[in-house]
Coordinates of C-alpha atoms in Angstrom, one line a residue:
Chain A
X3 CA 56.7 -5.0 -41.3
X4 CA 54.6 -7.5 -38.8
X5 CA 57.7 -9.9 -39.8
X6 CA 60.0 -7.3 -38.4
X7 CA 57.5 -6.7 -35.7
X8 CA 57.7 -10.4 -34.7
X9 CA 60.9 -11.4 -35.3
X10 CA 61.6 -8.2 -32.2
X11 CA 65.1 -7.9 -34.0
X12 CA 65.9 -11.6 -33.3
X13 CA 65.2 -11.9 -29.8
X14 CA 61.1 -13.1 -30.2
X15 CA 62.4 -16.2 -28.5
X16 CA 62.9 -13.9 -25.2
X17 CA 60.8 -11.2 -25.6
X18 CA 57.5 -13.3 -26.5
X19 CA 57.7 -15.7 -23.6
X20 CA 58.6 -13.0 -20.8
X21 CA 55.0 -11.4 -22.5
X22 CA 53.4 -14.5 -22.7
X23 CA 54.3 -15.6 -19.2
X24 CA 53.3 -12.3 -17.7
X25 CA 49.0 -13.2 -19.5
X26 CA 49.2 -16.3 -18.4
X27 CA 50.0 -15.7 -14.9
X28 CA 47.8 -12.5 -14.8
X29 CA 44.7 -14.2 -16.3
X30 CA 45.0 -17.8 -14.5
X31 CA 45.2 -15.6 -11.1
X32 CA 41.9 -13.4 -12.5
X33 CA 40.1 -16.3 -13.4
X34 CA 40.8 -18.6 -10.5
X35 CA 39.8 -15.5 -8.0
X36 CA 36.8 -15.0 -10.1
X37 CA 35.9 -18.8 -10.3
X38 CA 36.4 -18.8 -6.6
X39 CA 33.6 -15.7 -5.8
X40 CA 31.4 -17.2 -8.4
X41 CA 31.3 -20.6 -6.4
X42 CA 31.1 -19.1 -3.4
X43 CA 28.0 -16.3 -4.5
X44 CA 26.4 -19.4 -5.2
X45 CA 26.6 -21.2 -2.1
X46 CA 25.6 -18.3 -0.2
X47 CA 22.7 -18.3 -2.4
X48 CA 21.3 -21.9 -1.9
X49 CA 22.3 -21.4 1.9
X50 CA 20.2 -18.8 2.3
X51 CA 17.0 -20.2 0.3
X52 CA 17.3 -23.4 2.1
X53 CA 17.2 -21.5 5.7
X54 CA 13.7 -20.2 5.6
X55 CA 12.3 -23.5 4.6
X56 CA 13.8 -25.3 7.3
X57 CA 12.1 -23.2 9.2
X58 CA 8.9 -23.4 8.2
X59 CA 8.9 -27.0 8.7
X60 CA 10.6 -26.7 12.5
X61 CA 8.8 -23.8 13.6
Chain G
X17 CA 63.8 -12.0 37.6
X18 CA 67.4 -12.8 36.8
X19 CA 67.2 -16.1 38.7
X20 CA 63.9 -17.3 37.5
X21 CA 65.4 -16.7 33.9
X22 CA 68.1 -18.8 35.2
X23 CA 65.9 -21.2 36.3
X24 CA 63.8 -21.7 32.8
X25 CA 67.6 -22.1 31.2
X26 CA 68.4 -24.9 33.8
X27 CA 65.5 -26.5 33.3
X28 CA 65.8 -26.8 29.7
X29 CA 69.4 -27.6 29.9
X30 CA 68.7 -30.4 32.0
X31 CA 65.6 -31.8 29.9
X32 CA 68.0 -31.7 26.4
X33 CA 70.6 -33.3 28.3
X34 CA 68.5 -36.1 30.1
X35 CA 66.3 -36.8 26.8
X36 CA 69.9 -36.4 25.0
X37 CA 68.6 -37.4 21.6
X38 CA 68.8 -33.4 20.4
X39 CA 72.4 -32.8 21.0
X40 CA 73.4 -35.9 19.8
X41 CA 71.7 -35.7 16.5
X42 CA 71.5 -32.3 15.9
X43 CA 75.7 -32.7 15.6
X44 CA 75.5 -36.1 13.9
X45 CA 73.4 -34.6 11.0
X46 CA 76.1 -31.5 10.8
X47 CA 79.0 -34.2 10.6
X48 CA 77.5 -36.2 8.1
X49 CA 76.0 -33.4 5.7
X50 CA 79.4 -32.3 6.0
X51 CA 81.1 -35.4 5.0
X52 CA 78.5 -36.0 2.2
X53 CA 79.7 -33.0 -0.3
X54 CA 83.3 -34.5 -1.0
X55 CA 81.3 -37.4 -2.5
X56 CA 79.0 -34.9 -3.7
X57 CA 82.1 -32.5 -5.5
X58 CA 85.0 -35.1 -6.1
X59 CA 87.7 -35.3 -3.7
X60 CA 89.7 -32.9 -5.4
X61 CA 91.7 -30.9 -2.0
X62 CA 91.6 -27.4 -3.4
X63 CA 88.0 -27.5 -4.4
X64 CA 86.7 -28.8 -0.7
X65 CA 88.7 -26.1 1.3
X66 CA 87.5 -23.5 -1.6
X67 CA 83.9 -24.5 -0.9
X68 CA 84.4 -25.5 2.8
X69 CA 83.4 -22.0 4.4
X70 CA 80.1 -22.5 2.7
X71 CA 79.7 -25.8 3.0
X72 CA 80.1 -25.7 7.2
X73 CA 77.7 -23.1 7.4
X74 CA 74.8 -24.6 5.1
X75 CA 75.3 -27.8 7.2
X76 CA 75.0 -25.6 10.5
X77 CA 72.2 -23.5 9.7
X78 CA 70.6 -26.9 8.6
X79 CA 71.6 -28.7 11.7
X80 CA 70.4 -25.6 13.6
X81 CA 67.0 -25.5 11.5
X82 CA 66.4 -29.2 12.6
X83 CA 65.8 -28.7 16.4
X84 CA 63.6 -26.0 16.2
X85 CA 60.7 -28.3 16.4
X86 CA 61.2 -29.1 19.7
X87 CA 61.7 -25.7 21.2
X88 CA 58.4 -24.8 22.5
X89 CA 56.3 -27.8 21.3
X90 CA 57.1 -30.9 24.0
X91 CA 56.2 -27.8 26.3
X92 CA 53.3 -26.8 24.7
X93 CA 52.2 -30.1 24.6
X94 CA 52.0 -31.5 27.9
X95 CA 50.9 -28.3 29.1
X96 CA 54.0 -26.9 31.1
X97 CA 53.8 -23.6 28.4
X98 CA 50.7 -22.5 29.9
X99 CA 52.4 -22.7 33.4
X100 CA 55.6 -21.2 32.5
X101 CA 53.4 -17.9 31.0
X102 CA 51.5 -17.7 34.2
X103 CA 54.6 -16.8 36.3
X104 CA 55.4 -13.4 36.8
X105 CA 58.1 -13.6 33.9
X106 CA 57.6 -11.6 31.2
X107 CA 56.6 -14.1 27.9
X108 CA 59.7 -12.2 26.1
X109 CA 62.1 -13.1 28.8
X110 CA 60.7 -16.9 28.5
X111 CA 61.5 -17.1 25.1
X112 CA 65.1 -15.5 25.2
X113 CA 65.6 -18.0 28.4
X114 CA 64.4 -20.8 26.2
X115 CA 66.0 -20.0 23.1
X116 CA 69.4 -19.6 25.0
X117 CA 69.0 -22.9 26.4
X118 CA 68.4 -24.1 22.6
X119 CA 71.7 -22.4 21.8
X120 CA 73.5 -24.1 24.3
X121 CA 72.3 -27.5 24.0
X122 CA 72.2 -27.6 20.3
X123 CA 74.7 -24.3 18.8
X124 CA 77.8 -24.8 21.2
X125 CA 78.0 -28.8 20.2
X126 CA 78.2 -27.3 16.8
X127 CA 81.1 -24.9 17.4
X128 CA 82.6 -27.7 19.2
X129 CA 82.1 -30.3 16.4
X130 CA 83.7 -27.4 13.9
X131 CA 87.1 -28.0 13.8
X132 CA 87.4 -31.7 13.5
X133 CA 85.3 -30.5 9.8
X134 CA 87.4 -28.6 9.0
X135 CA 90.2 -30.3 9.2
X136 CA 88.1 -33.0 7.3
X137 CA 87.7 -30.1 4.8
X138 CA 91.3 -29.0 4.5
X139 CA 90.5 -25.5 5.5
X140 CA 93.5 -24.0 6.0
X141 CA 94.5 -23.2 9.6
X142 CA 94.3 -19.4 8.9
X143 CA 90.7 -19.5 8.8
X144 CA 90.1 -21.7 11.8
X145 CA 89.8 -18.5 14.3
X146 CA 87.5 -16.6 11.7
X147 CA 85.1 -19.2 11.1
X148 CA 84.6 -19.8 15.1
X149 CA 83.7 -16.3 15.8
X150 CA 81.7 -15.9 13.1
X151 CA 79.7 -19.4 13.9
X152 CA 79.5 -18.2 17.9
X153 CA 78.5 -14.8 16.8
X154 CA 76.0 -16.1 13.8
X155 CA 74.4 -19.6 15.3
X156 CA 72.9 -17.3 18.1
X157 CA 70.9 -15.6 15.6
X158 CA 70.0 -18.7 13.8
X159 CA 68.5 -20.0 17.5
X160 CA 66.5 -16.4 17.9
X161 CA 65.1 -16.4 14.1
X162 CA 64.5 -20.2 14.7
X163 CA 62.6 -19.1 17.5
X164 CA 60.0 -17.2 15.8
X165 CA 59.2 -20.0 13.7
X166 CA 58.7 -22.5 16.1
X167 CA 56.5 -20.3 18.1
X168 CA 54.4 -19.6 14.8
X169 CA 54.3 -23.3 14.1
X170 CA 53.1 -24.2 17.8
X171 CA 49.8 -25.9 17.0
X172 CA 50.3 -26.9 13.2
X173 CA 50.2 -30.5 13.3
X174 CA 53.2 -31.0 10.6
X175 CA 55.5 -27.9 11.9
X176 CA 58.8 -29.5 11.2
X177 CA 59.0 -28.5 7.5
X178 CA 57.0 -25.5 7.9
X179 CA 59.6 -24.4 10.3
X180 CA 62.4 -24.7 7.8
X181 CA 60.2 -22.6 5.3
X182 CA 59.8 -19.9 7.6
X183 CA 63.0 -19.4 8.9
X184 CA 65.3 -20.3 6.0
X185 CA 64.7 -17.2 4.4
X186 CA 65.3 -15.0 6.7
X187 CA 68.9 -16.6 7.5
X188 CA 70.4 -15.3 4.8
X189 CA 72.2 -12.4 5.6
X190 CA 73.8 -14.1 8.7
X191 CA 74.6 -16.7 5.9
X192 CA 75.9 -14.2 3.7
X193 CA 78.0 -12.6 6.3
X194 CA 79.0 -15.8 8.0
X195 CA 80.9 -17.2 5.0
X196 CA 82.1 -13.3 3.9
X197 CA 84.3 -13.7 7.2
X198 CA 85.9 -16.7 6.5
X199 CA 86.6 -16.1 2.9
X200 CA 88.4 -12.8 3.7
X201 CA 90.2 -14.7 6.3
X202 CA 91.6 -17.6 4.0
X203 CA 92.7 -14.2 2.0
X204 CA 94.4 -12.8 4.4
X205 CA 92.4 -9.9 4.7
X206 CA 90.7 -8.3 7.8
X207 CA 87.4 -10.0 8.7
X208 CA 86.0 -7.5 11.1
X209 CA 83.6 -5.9 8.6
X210 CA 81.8 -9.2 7.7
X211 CA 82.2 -10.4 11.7
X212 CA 80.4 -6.8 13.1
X213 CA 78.0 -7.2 10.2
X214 CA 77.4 -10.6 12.2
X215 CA 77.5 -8.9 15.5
X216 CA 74.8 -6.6 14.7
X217 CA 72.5 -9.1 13.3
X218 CA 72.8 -10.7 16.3
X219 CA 71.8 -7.7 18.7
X220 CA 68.9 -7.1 16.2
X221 CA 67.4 -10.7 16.3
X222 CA 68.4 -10.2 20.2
X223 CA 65.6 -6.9 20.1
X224 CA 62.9 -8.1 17.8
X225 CA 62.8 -11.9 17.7
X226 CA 62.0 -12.3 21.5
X227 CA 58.9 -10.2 20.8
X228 CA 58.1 -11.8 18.1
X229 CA 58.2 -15.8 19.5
X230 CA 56.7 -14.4 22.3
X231 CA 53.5 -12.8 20.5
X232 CA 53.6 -16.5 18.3
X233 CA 53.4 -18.1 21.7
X234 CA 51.0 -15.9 23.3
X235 CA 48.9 -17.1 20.2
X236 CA 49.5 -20.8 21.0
X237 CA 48.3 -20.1 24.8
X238 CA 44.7 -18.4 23.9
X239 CA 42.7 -21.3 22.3
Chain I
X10 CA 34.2 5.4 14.9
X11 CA 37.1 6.7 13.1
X12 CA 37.1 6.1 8.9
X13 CA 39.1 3.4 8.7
X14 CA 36.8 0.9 11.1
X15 CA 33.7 1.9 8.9
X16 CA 36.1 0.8 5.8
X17 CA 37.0 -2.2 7.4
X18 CA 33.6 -3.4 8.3
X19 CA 32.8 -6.0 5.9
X20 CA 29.0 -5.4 5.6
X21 CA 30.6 -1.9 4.2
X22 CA 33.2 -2.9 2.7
X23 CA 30.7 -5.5 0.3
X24 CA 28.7 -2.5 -0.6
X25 CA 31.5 0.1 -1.8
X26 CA 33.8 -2.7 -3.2
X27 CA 31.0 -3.5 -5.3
X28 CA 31.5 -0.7 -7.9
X29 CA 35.2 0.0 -7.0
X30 CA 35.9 -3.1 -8.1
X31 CA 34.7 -2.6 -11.8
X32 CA 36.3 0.8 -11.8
X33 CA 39.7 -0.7 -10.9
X34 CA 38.9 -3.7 -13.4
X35 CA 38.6 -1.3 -16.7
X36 CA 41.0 0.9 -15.2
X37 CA 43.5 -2.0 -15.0
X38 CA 42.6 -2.8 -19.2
X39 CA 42.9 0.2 -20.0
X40 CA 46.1 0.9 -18.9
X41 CA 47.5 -2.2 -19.6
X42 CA 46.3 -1.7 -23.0
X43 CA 47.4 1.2 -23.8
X44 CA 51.2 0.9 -22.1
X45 CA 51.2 -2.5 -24.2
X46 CA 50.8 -0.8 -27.5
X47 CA 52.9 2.3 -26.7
X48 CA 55.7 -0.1 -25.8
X49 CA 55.5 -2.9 -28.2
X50 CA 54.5 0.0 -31.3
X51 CA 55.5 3.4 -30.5
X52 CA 58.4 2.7 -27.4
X53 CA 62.0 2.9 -29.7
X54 CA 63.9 0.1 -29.1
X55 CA 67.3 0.7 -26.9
X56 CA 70.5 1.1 -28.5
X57 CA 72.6 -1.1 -26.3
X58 CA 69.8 -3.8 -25.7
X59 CA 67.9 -3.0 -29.1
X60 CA 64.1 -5.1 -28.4
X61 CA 65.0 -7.1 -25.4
X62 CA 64.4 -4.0 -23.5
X63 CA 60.6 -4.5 -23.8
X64 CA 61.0 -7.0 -21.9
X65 CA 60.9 -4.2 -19.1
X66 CA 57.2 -2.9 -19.4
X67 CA 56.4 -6.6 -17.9
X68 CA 59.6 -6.9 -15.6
X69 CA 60.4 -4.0 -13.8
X70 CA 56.5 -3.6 -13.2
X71 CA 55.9 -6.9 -11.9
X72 CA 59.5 -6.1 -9.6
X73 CA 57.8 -2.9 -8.2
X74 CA 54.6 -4.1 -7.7
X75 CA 56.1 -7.6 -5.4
X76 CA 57.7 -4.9 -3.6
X77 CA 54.2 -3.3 -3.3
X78 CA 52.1 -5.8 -2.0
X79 CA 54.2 -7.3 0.5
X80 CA 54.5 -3.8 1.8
X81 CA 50.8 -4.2 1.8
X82 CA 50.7 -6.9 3.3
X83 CA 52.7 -5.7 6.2
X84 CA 50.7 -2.7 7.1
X85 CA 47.5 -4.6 6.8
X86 CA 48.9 -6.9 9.1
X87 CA 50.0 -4.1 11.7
X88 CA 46.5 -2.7 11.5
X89 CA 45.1 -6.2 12.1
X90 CA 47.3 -7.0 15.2
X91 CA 47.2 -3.2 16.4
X92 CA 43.1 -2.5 15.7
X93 CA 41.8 -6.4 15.2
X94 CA 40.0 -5.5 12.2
X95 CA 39.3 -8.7 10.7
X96 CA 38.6 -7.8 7.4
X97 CA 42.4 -6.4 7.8
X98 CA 43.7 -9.7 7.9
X99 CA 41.6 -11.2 5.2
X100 CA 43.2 -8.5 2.7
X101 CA 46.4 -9.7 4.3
X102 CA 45.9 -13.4 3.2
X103 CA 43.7 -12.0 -0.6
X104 CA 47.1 -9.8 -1.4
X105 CA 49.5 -12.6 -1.1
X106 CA 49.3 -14.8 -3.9
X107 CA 48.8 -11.7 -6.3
X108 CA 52.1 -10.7 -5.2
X109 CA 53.8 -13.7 -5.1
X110 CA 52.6 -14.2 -8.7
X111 CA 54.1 -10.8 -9.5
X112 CA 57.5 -12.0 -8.0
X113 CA 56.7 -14.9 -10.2
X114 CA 56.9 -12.8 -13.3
X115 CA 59.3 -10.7 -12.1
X116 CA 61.9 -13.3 -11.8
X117 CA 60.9 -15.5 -15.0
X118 CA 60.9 -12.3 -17.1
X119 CA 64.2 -11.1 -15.5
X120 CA 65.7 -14.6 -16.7
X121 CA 64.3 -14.5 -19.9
X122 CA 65.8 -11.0 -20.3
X123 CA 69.5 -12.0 -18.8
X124 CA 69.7 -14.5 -20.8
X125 CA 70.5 -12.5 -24.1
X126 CA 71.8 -9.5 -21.7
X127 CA 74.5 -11.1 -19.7
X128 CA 74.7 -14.3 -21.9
X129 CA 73.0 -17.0 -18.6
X130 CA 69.2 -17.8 -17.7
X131 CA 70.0 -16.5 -13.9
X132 CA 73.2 -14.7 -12.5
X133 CA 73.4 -13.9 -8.7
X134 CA 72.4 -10.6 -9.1
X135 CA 71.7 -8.8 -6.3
X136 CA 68.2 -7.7 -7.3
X137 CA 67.4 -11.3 -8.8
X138 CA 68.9 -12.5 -5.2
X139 CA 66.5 -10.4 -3.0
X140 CA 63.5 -11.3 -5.3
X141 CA 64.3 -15.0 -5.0
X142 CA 64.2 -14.3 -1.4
X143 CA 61.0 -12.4 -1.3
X144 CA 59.0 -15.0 -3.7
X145 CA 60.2 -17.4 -0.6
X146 CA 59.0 -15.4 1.9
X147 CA 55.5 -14.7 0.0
X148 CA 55.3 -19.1 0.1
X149 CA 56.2 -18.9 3.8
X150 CA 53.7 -16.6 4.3
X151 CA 50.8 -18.2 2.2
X152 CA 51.9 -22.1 4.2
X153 CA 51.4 -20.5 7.0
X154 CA 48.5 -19.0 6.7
X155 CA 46.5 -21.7 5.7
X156 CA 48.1 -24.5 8.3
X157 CA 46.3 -24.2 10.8
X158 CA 42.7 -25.6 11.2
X159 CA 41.3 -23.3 13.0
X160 CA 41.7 -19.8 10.3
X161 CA 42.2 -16.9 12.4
X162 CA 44.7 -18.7 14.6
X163 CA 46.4 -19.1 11.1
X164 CA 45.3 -15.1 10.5
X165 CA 47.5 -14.0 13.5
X166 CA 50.3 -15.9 13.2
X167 CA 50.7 -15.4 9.9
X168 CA 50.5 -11.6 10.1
X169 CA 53.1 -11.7 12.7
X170 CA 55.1 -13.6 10.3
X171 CA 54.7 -11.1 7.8
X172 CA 56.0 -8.4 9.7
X173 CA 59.2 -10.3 10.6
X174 CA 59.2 -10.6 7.0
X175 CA 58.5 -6.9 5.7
X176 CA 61.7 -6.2 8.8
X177 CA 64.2 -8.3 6.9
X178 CA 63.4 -7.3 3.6
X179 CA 65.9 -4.3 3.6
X180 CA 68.1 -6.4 5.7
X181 CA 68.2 -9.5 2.9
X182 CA 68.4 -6.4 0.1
X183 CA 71.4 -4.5 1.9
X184 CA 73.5 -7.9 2.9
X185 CA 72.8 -9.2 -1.0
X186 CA 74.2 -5.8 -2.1
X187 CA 77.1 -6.4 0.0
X188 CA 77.9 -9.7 -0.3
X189 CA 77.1 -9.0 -4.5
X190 CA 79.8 -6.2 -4.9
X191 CA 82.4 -8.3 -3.0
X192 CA 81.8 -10.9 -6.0
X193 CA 81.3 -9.6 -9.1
X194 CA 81.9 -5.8 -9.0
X195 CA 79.7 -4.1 -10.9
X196 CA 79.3 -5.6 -14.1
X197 CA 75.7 -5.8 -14.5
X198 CA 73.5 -3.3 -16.4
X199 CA 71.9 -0.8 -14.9
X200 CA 68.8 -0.5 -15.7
X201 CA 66.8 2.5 -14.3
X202 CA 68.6 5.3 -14.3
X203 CA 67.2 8.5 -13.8
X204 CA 67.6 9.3 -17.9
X205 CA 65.3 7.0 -19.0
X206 CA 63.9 8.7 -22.4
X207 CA 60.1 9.6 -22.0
X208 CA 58.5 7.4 -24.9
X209 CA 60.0 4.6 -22.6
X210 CA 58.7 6.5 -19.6
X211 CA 55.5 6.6 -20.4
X212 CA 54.1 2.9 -21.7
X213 CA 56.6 1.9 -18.5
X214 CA 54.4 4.0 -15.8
X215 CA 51.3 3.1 -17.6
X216 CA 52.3 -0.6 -17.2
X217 CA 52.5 0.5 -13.5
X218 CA 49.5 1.7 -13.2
X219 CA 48.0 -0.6 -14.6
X220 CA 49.4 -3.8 -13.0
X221 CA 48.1 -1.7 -9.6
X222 CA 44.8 -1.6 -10.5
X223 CA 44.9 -4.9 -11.7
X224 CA 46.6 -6.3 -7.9
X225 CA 43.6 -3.6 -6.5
X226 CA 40.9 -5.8 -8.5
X227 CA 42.0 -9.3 -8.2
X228 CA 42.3 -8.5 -4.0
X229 CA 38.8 -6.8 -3.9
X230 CA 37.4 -10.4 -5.8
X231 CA 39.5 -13.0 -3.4
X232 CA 38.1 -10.3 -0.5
X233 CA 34.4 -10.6 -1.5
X234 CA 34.9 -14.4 -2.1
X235 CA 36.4 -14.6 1.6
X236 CA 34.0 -12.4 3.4
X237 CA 31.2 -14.7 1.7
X238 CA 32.9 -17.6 2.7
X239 CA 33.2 -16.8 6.4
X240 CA 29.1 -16.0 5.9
X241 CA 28.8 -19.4 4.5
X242 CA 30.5 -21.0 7.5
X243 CA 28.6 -18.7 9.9
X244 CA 25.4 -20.0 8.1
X245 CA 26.3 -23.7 7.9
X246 CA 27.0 -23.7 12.1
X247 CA 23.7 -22.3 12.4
X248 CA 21.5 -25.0 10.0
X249 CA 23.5 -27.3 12.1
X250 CA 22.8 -25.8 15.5
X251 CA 19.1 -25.7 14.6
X252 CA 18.8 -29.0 13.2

């Protein structure tokens, strides 16, 4: 049965890759958009706790 | 209004022609693309004129592509843009007086180096007729999309291949068409379909792409 | 102010995009995850194709939804150029890559589905034609964009760009349909007729949907990440001003 279910009537060798391509392409645009708020959440973080010290030194 | 557009198309007439380096090599690049694909396919007759309509239109559209650098940016660079938008022209008119100067210097040597290609290409004499309609009705339209990208690019410090991305694209259809005409031609069959096809791609670039180079241009002119 | 320019204001749009965009996210596996097991399990395989045509709940998708964002793309850049709402061009520049990525997979799916089908990795189809043309036009778009120094210099000419683009689209499609028929007449598949059976009808929609919701997720993260980015700049100039 999963044999069968693989084999997708002997075209896996089509089927599986126009699947496969589709994650791959989906998830490396997800994770590199994610990656990229991440790093930028970040940033905006330390930017902003670094301002009111600087401030407090140059009043 | 007529005579200042005049004017602009003078003027850039007369800086292609004293420069001379873009008419010159815009139709030495043509000729020699061209004569590169019968060392590219074999020398086999039949083949070359088979492949010749094609072949004479990639190399135009290429040679047509190439130019398109200069259009706006020597102007845009030492500043005469800036005065050329101030007159009481409209910026649309500018850039259809500009890009018909472009045609002239760099799409009319093209139709003029044509034939002695195609000779060099075997295309059979029924064709000849065809393919220089369809290359005076289609290399307009390559000037006004080439237009639009060069006034996109005004600013972008490498332009030149950016320009060839842009534009490439959207000269398919004319490529499409342009080729169609001269096929049906060699076949003996009537080309006006392909050639109005042409004809209106040309009046629709003529409507939008002025607007568009213009509002690229306007862009280049604000910072 | 009218609704859309309290959308479009980026302080806003950071608040509500927050729990849209988990919404959309779950949304997006859901669908996807169900469509995947109804076509993979439940879907019956085609009689002319047999399993290749599964190959569809990723292809013809991926084809509708590169259609889909560049059309987008286009109105977001006619209500940046028309209203100058910035955060309009930013969704501009965040949809671009997901639907070049969709033309991506629509084309490498196609090929990977002609090649059983009509015996060749690519014919000059007129669909596989346009999409070329399209996935082109996505890259011109995205060089644009970013080639400029300063960014909303790149913003504007870029949205003008892709309105020239979103023009020629039916243009390119109608002249590839012409100049396809004079060629090869009519001997490739057709494959969405109007009786397509329902259990392929419904993992196919589902697939749809969710693909949109994924393309509505992956914009609202690359938004959030831009409109923080700009903040970051905004914040750098002034350290460096008060330095």
């Amino acid at each position: 049965m999963t044999d069968g279910f693989f084999a997708m009537g002997g075209y896996a060798a089509y089927v599986w890759p126009a699947f496969g391509v589709t994650a791959v392409v989906l998830a490396a645009l997800l994770l590199t958009s994610r990656r990229r708020l991440k790093a930028s959440e970040a940033l905006l973080r330390d930017l902003e706790s670094a301002r009111p010290r600087r401030r407090e030194v140059n009043p | 209004m007529t005579g200042a557009f005049l004017a602009i198309v003078g003027r850039d007439l007369r800086l292609a022609f004293r420069r001379g380096g873009d008419t010159g090599s815009v139709v030495a690049f043509f000729v020699i693309t061209v004569t590169l694909f019968p060392f590219g396919v074999g020398p086999e007759p039949n083949l070359i004129a088979r492949i010749a309509p094609g072949v004479l239109w990639v190399a135009a559209l290429l040679a047509a592509t190439l130019s398109l650098d200069r259009l706006f940016r020597a102007d845009h660079e030492d500043g005469s843009l800036d005065l050329l938008a101030l007159s009481p022209l409209p910026l649309e008119v500018l850039v259809l007086a500009k890009t018909l100067a472009h045609w002239l210097a760099t799409g009319v040597p093209l139709l003029v180096a044509t034939p002695l290609l195609a000779l060099l290409l075997n295309l059979p004499l029924q064709g000849w007729g065809v393919l220089l309609a369809a290359l005076a009705l289609g290399t307009p339209s390559l000037s006004l999309l080439g237009a639009i990208g060069a006034a996109l690019t005004l600013g972008v410090r490498r332009g030149g291949v950016l320009v060839a991305l842009l534009v490439l694209p959207l000269a398919v259809p004319v490529l499409i068409f342009g080729v169609a005409a001269v096929d049906a031609a060699l076949m003996g069959l009537p080309a006006t379909t392909p050639l109005m096809a042409l004809g209106g791609l040309l009046l629709a670039a003529l409507v939008l792409a002025p607007w568009a180079a213009a509002a690229g241009v306007r862009l280049s002119l604000e910072s | 102010m009218s609704w859309w320019h309290r959308l479009a204001s980026p302080t806003r749009f950071m608040s509500y995009s927050a729990w849209v965009l988990p919404i959309a996210g779950w949304l997006a596996a859901g669908c996807i995850g169900v469509g995947l097991a109804l076509g993979l399990f439940a879907s019956p395989a085609d009689y002319q194709q047999g399993e290749t045509v599964r190959i569809m709940y990723v292809h013809v998708p991926a084809a509708w939804m590169a259609l889909f964002c560049y059309s987008a793309m286009a109105a977001s850049s006619a209500g940046y150029l028309i209203w100058k709402q910035p955060l309009a061009e930013l969704a501009t520049r965040a949809t671009a890559p997901v639907g070049a990525c969709f033309t991506a997979i629509a084309l490498v799916s196609g090929s990977l589905w002609g090649q059983p089908m009509w015996g060749t990795w690519w014919v000059w189809d007129a669909r596989l034609t346009s999409a070329l043309v399209l996935f082109f036009l996505y890259l011109g778009y995205m060089a644009l964009a970013e080639a400029f120094d300063d960014p909303t210099r790149g913003g504007k000419a870029a949205s003008i760009l892709a309105l020239v683009g979103f023009v020629n689209v039916p243009i390119v499609k109608f002249s590839v349909d012409w100049w396809n028929t004079l060629h090869q007449p009519a001997s490739v598949v057709k494959l969405d007729g109007p009786a397509i059976d329902p259990a392929m009808l419904v993992p196919l929609l589902l697939m749809a949907a969710g693909f949109t919701f994924y393309a509505v997720a992956v914009v609202i993260l690359r938004l959030r990440a831009m409109v923080l980015e700009r903040k970051i700049q905004a914040l750098q100039r002034q350290l460096a001003e008060a330095r």
